[in-house]
Coordinates of C-alpha atoms in Angstrom, one line a residue:
X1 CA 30.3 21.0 69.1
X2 CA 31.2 17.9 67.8
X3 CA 32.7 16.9 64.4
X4 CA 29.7 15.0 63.0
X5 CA 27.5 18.4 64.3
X6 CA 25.8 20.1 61.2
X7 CA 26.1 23.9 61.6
X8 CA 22.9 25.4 62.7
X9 CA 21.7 22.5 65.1
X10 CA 24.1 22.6 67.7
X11 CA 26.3 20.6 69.9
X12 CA 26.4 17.5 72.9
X13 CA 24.3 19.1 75.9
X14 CA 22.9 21.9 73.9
X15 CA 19.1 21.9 73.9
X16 CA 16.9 20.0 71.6
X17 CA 16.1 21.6 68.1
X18 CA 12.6 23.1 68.3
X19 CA 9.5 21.1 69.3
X20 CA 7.6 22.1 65.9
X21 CA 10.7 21.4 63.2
X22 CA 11.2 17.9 65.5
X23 CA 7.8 16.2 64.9
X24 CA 8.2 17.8 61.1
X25 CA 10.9 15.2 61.0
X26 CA 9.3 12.7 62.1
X27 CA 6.4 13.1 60.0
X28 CA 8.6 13.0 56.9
X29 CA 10.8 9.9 58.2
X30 CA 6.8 8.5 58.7
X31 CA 5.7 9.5 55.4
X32 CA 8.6 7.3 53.6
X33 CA 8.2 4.3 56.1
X34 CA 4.7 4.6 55.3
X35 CA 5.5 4.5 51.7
X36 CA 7.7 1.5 52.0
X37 CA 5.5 -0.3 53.6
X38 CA 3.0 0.2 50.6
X39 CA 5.4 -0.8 48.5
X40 CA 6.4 -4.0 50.5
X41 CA 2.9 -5.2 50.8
X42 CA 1.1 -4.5 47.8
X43 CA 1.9 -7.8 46.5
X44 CA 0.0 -9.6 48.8
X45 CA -3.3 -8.4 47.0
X46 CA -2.3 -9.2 43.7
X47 CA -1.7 -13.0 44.8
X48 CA -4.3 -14.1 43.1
X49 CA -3.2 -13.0 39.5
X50 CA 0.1 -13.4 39.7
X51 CA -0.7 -17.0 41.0
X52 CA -2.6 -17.5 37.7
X53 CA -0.5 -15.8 35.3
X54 CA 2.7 -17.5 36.6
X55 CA 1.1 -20.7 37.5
X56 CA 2.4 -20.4 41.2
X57 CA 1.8 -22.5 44.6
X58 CA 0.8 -20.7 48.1
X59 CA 4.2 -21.3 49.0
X60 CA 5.9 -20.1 45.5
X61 CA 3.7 -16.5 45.8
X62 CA 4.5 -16.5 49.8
X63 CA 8.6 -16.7 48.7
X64 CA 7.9 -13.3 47.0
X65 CA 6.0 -11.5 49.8
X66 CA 8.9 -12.7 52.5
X67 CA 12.1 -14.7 51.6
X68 CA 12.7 -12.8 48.2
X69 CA 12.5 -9.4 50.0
X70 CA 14.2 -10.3 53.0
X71 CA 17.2 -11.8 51.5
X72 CA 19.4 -8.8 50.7
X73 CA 17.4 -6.7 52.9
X74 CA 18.7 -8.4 56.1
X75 CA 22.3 -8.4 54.7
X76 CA 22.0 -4.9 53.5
X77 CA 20.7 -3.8 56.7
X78 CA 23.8 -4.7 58.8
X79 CA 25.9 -2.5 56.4
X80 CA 23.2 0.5 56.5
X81 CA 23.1 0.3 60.4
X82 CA 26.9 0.6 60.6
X83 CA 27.0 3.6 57.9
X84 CA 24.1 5.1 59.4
X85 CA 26.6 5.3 63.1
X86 CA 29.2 7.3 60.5
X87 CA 27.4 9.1 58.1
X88 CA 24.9 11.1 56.8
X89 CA 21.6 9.5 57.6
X90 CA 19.7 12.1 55.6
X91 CA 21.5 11.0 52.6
X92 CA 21.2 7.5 53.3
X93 CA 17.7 7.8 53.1
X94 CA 17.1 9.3 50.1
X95 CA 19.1 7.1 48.0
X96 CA 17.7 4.2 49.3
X97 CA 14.3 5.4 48.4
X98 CA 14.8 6.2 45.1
X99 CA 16.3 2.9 44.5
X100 CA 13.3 0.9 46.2
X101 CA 10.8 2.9 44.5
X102 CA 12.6 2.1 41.3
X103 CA 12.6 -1.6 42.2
X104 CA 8.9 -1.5 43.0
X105 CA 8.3 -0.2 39.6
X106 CA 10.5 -3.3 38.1
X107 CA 8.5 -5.5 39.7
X108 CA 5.6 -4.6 37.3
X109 CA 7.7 -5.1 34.5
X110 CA 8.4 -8.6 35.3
X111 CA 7.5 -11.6 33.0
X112 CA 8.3 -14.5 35.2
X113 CA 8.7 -15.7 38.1
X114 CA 12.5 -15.6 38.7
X115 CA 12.4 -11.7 37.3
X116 CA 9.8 -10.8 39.9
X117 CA 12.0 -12.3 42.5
X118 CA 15.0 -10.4 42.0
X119 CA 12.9 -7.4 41.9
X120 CA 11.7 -7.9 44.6
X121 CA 15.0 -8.7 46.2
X122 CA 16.1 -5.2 45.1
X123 CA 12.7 -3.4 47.0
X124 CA 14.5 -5.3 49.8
X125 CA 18.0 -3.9 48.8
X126 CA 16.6 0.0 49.2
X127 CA 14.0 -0.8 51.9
X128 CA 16.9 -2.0 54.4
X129 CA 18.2 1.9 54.3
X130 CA 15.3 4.0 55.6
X131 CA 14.9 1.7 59.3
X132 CA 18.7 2.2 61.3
X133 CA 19.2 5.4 59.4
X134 CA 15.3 7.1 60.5
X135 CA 15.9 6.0 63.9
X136 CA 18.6 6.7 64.8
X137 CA 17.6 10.5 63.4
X138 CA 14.5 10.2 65.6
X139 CA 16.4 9.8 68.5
X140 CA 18.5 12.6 68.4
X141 CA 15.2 14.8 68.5
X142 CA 13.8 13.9 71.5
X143 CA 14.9 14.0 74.8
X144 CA 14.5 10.5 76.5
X145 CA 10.8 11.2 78.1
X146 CA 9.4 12.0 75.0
X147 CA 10.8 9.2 72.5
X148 CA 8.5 6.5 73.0
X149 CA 5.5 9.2 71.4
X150 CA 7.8 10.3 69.1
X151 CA 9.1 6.9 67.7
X152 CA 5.2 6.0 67.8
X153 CA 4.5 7.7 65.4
X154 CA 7.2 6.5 63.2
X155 CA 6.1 2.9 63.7
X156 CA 2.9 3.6 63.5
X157 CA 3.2 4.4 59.8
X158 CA 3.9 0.8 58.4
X159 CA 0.4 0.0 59.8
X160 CA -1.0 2.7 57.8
X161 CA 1.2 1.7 54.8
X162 CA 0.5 -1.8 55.2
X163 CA -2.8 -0.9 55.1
X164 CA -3.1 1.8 52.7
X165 CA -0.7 -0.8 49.6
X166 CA -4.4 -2.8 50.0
X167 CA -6.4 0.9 49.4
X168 CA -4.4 1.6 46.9
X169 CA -3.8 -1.7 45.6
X170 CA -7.5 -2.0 45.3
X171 CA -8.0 1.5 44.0
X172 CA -5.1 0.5 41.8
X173 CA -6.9 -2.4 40.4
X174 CA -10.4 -0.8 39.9
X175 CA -8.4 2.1 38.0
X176 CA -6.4 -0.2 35.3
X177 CA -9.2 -2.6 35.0
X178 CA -10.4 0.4 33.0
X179 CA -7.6 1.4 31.0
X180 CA -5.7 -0.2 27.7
X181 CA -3.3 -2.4 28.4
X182 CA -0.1 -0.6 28.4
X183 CA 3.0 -1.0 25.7
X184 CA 6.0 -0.8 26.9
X185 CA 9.4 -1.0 23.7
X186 CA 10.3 -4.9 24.1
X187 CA 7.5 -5.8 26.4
X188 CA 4.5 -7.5 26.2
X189 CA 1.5 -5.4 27.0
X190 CA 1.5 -4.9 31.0
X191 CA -1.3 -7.0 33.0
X192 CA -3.3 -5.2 35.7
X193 CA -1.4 -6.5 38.2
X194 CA 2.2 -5.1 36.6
X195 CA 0.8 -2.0 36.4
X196 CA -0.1 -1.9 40.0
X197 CA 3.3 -2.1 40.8
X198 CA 4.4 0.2 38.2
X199 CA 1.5 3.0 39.4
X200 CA 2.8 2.3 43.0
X201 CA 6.4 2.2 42.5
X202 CA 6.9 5.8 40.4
X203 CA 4.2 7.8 42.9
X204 CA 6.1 6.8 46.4
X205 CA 8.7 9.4 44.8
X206 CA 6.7 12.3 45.6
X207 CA 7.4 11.2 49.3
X208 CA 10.8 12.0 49.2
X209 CA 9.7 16.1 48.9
X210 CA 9.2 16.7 52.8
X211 CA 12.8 14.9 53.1
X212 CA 14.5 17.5 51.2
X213 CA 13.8 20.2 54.3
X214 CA 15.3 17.6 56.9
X215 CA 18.5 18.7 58.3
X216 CA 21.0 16.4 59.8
X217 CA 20.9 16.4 63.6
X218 CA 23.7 16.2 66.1
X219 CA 24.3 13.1 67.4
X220 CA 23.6 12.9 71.1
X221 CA 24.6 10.7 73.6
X222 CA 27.9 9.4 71.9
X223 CA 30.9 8.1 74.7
X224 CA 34.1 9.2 74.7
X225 CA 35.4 6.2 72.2
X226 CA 33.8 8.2 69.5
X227 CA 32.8 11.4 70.1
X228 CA 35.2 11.9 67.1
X229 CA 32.6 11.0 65.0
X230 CA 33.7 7.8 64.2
X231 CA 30.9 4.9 64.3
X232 CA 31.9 2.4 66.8
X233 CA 34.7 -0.4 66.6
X234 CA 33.5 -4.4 66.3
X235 CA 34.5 -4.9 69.3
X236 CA 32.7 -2.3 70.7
X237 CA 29.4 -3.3 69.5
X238 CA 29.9 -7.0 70.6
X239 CA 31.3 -6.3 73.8
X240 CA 27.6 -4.4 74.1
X241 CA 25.7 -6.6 73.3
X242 CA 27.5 -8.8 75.4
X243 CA 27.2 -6.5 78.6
X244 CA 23.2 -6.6 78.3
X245 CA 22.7 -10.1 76.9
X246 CA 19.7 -10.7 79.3
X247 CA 17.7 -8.5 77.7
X248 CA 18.7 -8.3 74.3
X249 CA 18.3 -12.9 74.0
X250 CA 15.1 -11.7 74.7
X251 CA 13.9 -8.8 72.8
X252 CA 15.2 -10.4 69.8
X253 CA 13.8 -13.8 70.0
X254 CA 10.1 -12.8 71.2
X255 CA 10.1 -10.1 69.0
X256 CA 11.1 -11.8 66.1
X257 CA 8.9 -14.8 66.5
X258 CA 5.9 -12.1 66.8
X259 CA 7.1 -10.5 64.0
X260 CA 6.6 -14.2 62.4
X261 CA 3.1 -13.9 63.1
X262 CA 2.0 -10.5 62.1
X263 CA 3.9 -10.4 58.9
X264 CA 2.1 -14.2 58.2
X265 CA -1.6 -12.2 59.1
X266 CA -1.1 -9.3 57.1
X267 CA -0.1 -11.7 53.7
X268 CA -2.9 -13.7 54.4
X269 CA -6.1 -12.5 55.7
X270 CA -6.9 -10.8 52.3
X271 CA -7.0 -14.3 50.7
X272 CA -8.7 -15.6 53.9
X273 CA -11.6 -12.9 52.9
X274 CA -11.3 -13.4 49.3
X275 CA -11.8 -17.7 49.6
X276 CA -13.6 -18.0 52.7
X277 CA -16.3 -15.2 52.1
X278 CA -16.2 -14.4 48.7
X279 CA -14.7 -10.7 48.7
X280 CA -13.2 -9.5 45.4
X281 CA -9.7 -8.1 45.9
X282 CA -10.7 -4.5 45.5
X283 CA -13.2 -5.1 48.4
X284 CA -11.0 -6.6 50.6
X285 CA -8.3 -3.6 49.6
X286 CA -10.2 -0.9 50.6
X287 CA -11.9 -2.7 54.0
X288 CA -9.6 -4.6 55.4
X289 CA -6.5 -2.0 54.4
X290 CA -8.8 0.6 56.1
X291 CA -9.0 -1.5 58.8
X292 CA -5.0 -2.1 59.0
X293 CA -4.1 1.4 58.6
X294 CA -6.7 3.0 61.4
X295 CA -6.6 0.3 64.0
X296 CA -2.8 -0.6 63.6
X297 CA -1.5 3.1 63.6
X298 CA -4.2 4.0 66.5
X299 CA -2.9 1.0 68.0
X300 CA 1.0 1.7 67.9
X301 CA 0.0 5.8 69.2
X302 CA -1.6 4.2 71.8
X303 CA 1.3 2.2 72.9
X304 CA 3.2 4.7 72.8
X305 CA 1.3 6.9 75.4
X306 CA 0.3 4.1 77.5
X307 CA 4.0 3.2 78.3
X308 CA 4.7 6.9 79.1
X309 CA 2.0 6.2 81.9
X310 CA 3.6 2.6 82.7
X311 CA 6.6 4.3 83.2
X312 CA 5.9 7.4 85.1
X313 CA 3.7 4.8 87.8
X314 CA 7.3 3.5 88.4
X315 CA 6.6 0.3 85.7
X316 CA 10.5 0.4 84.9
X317 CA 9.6 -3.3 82.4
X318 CA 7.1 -1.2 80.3
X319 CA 8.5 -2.2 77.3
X320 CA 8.2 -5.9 78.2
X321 CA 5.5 -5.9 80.4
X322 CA 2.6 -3.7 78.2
X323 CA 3.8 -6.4 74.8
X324 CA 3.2 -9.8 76.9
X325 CA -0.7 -8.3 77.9
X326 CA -1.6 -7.0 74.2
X327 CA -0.2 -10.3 72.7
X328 CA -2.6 -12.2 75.1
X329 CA -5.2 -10.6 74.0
X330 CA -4.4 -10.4 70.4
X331 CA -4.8 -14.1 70.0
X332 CA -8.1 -14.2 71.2
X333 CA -9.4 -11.8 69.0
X334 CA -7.4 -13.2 65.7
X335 CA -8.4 -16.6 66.5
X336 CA -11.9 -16.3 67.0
X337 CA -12.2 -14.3 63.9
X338 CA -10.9 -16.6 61.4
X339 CA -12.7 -19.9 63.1
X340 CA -15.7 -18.6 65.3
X341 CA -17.1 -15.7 63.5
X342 CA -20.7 -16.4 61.8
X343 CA -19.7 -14.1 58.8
X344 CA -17.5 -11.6 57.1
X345 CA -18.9 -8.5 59.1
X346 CA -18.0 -10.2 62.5
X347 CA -14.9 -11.8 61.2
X348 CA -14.1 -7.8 60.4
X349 CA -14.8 -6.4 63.4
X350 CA -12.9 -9.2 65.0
X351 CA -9.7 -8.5 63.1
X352 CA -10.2 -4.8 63.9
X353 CA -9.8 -5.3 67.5
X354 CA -6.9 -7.8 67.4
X355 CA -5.2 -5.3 64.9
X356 CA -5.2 -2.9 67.6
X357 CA -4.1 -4.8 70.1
X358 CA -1.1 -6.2 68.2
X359 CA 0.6 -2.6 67.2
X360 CA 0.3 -1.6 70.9
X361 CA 3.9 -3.2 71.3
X362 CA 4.9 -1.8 68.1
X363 CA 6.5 1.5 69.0
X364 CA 7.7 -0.2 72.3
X365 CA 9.9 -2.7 70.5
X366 CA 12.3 -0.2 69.1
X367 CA 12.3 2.5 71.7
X368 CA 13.7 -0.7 74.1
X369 CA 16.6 -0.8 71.7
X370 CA 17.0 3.3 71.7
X371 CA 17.0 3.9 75.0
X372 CA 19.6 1.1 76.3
X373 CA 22.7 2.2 73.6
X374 CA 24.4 4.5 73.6
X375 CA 24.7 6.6 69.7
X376 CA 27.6 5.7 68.0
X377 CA 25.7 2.2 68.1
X378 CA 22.2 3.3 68.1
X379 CA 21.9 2.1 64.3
X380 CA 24.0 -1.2 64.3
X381 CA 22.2 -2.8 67.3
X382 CA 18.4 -1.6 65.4
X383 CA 20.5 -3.2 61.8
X384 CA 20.9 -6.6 64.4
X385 CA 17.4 -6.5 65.4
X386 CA 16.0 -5.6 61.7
X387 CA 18.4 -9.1 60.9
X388 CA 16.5 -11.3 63.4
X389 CA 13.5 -9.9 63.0
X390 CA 13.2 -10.3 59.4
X391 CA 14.6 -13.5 59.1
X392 CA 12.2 -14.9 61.1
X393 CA 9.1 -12.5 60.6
X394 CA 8.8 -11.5 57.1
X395 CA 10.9 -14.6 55.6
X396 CA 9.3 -17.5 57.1
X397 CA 5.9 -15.7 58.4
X398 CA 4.4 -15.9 54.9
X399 CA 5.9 -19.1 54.0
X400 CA 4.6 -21.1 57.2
X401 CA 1.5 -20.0 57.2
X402 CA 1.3 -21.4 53.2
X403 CA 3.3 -24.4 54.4
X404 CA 0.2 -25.2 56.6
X405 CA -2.1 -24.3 54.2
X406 CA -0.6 -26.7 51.2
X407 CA 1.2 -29.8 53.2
X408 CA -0.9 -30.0 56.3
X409 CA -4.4 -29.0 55.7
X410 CA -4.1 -29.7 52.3
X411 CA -6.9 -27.1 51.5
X412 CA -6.3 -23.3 50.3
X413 CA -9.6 -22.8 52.2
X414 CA -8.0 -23.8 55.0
X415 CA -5.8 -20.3 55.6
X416 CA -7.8 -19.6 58.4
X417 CA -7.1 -22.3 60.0
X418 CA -3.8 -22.3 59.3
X419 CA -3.1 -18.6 60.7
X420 CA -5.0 -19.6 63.9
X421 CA -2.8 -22.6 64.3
X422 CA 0.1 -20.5 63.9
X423 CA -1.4 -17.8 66.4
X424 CA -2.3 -20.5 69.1
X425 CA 1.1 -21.9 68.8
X426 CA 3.7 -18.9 69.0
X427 CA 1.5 -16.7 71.5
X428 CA 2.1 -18.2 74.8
X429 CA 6.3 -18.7 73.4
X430 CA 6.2 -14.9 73.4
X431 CA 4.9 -14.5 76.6
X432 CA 7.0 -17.1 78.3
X433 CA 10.2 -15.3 76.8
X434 CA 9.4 -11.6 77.8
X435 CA 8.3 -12.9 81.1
X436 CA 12.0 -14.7 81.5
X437 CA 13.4 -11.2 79.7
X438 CA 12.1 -8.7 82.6
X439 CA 14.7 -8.7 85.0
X440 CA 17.4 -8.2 82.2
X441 CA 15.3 -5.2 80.5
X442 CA 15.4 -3.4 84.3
X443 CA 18.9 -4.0 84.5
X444 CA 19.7 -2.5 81.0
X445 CA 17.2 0.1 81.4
X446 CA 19.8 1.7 84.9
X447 CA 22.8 1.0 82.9
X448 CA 21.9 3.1 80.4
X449 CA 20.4 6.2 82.8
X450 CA 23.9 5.7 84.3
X451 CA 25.9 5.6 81.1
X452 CA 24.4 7.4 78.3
X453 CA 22.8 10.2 80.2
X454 CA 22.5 13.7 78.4
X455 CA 24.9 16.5 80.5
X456 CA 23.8 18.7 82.4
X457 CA 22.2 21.8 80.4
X458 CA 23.1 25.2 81.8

C-alpha cells in the first residue's frame, strides 16, 4: 500500500473499490459540479436588472459573467491542481464549496458594480477547487475502459447546472416577485435579483451532504518518482508536457477556443429570446434551462458511450476525431436558429439539437487529459487546461460576443447575429486544429498504455 492509501480502500494493483460505492462518488462529485455551475451562471438571467439598477453596458454585465469569475479562478486553479497531486482532494472540495457558496450569496448583497465584481471574483476563488481535485478522484475509480462513462457523467452535470441556474433562476424570480423586499442590518432592502443570488447561494450547501460519505481513494497509476506520495516536481510536469507536446498544443488551443464559443451561447441566448422574441426572463429560465440541462447532459452521456464504441472499432483518435464531427454539426444548427428560424418555437428546437451536439465532446475533452498522465500529475496538467480554457472561454466568450453586439452591430438586437458570427468564424479553426492534433493524440495515447499501465492483478 502506498503512503497516500486511506485505510480501507487498498493499495497500487489492488482491485477497484466496488462498482456501486464508485458511481456513488461520482454522483456526489456531479451533484456539486452541478451546483457550481448554477451558481456560475445564474447571473446571466438577471442581466437585465442588474443592467438597469447599475446602469451597465453589454460589455460591463458580460465582465461579470466571464472576466470577473475567471480572474482568480484560473490563478487559483494552478495552485488547487498541484495540492490536489498532494493532498486530500475530499477536503479540498468541501472547503472550496462552502467558500463559493458563500461568495454566491455575497453577490446578492452587493450595491454596485465594483462589489458584485469582487464577489464574483470570490465564486471564482472556490469554484477553481472542485475541477482538478474531482477528477482526479474520478479517475482513481475506474479502471481505464470504463472512465470515459464515468467522467461523462461528471461533465455532464454543468450542462444540467447551467441549465437548471436558468430553472431556478426563473423559479427564483417568480418566487421573490411575490415576497417583501428583504432587510438586511446596514443594507438597503434586497432587489429580486440580490435575492436570487442570495436564495441560490445558501441552498447549494445542502449539496455538500452526499460528500460527507466520500472516502479518499488510492491513487493509482503514480511512477516511481513519487510513489512516496509526494505530488510531482516542476520539472517533472514540464518535462511532460514537453514529451507530448503534439497533442497537448492541440487539445488546449481547440478546446479552449470552443470553450470561447459555448460559454458566449450560454450568456447569451437568454437575452437573444428575451429581445428578439419577447420572452420574459422566467420563460426563458424554465425553457431554454430545460433545454440546456436535458439536451447538454444527454448530449455529454452520449459522448461518452459513443467513444467507448470509437474505441473498441480500433478508432485510437476518438477523442479528437468524434469533437471535430459534433462541432460541424453544431454550427449548423446554432446558426440557423438565431438567423433562419421563422419564430421562437423553431428557433428552440434548433438550439435543442445543436445543444446536443455541442456536449458530445464534453466528457471526451477531459478523459484525453486522464488517460495520457500519469497520477501524481493527473490534477496539474487538468489545473493547465482549466487555465487555457477559461482564459479564453469563459473570460472573453461573453465579452466578444457583447463586443460585437455594442461596437460592430451597433444594435443589442443584434446578439443573434453576433453569436452566429462568432460560431461561423471559430468552427472550422477548431476543426483545422484537431485535424493537425490527430497524429499527436495516437502517439500519446501508446505512451501512456506503455507507461502508466495498471500492474498485473493476481
Amino acid at each position: 500500500m502506498t503512503a497516500t492509501s486511506p485505510p480501507g480502500i487498498g493499495g497500487l494493483g489492488d482491485p477497484f473499490p466496488p462498482r456501486a460505492y464508485a458511481w456513488f462518488v461520482v454522483g456526489a462529485l456531479s451533484l456539486l459540479n452541478m451546483v457550481s455551475y448554477v451558481e456560475r451562471q445564474i447571473l446571466t438571467l438577471l442581466f437585465g436588472p442588474i443592467k438597469q439598477d447599475f446602469r451597465l453596458s453589454d460589455t460591463e454585465v458580460s465582465l461579470l459573467a466571464g472576466a470577473a469569475f475567471v480572474i482568480f479562478y484560473v490563478l487559483f486553479g494552478l495552485l488547487f491542481g498541484r495540492l490536489a497531486d498532494r493532498s486530500n482532494r475530499k477536503r479540498i472540495i468541501m472547503i472550496g464549496a462552502v467558500f463559493w457558496g458563500l461568495a454566491t450569496t455575497a453577490c446578492g448583497l452587493a450595491q454596485n458594480f465594483i462589489q458584485l465584481f469582487v464577489a464574483r471574483i470570490s465564486v471564482g476563488v472556490g469554484e477553481a477547487s472542485l475541477g482538478p481535485a474531482a477528477l482526479s478522484t474520478i479517475s482513481d475509480y475506474f479502471p481505464r475502459e470504463r472512465l470515459a462513462r464515468a467522467i461523462s457523467l461528471y461533465t455532464g452535470a454543468q450542462y444540467a447546472g447551467a441549465g437548471l441556474a436558468l430553472v431556478i433562476g426563473g423559479l427564483a424570480i417568480h418566487i421573490v416577485a411575490g415576497l417583501p423586499p428583504l432587510d438586511l442590518p446596514g443594507l438597503p432592502p434586497l432587489r429580486p435579483w440580490q435575492m436570487t443570488f442570495v436564495i441560490v447561494g445558501l441552498g447549494g450547501l445542502l449539496a455538500l451532504v452526499p460528500m460527507l460519505f466520500v472516502r479518499e481513494p488510492v491513487r493509482r497509476g503514480v511512477t516511481r518518482v513519487a510513489a512516496g506520495g509526494d505530488a510531482a516536481a516542476r520539472s517533472e510536469l514540464l518535462a511532460f508536457l514537453g514529451a507530448n507536446r503534439r497533442m497537448f498544443v492541440a487539445h488546449f488551443s481547440a478546446f479552449a477556443i470552443t470553450s470561447m464559443l459555448g460559454f458566449g451561447t450560454v450568456a447569451w441566448v437568454p437575452s437573444f429570446f428575451i429581445r428578439v422574441h419577447e420572452w420574459a426572463p422566467q420563460d426563458v429560465g424554465y425553457v431554454y434551462g430545460g433545454v440546456l440541462a436535458v439536451m447538454g447532459a444527454a448530449g455529454v452521456v452520449a459522448g461518452g458511450r459513443i467513444a467507448e464504441w470509437m474505441e473498441s472499432r480500433g478508432v485510437a483518435d476518438t477523442y479528437f476525431v468524434l469533437p471535430m464531427i459534433s462541432l460541424s454539426a453544431t454550427a449548423v444548427f446554432l446558426i440557423s436558429a438565431l438567423l433562419l428560424a421563422p419564430n421562437a418555437g423553431i428557433a428552440l428546437g434548433l438550439l435543442a439539437v445543436s445543444t446536443f451536439l455541442s456536449s458530445v465532446p464534453v466528457s471526451l475533452i477531459i478523459t484525453a487529459l486522464q488517460a495520457v498522465k500519469p497520477n501524481q500529475l493527473r490534477g496539474q496538467v487538468t489545473a493547465v487546461y482549466f487555465f487555457v480554457a477559461n482564459i479564453l472561454g469563459v473570460a472573453s466568450g461573453p465579452t466578444i460576443v457583447a463586443l460585437l453586439t455594442d461596437y460592430v452591430f451597433r444594435d443589442e438586437m443584434a446578439v443573434g447575429l453576433s453569436l452566429a458570427t462568432a460560431s461561423a468564424v471559430i468552427t472550422p479553426i477548431v476543426v483545422f486544429i484537431l485535424a493537425l492534433g490527430r497524429p499527436g493524440l495516437r502517439e500519446s495515447l501508446a505512451r501512456a498504455a506503455e507507461l502508466y499501465a495498471e500492474p498485473s492483478k493476481p
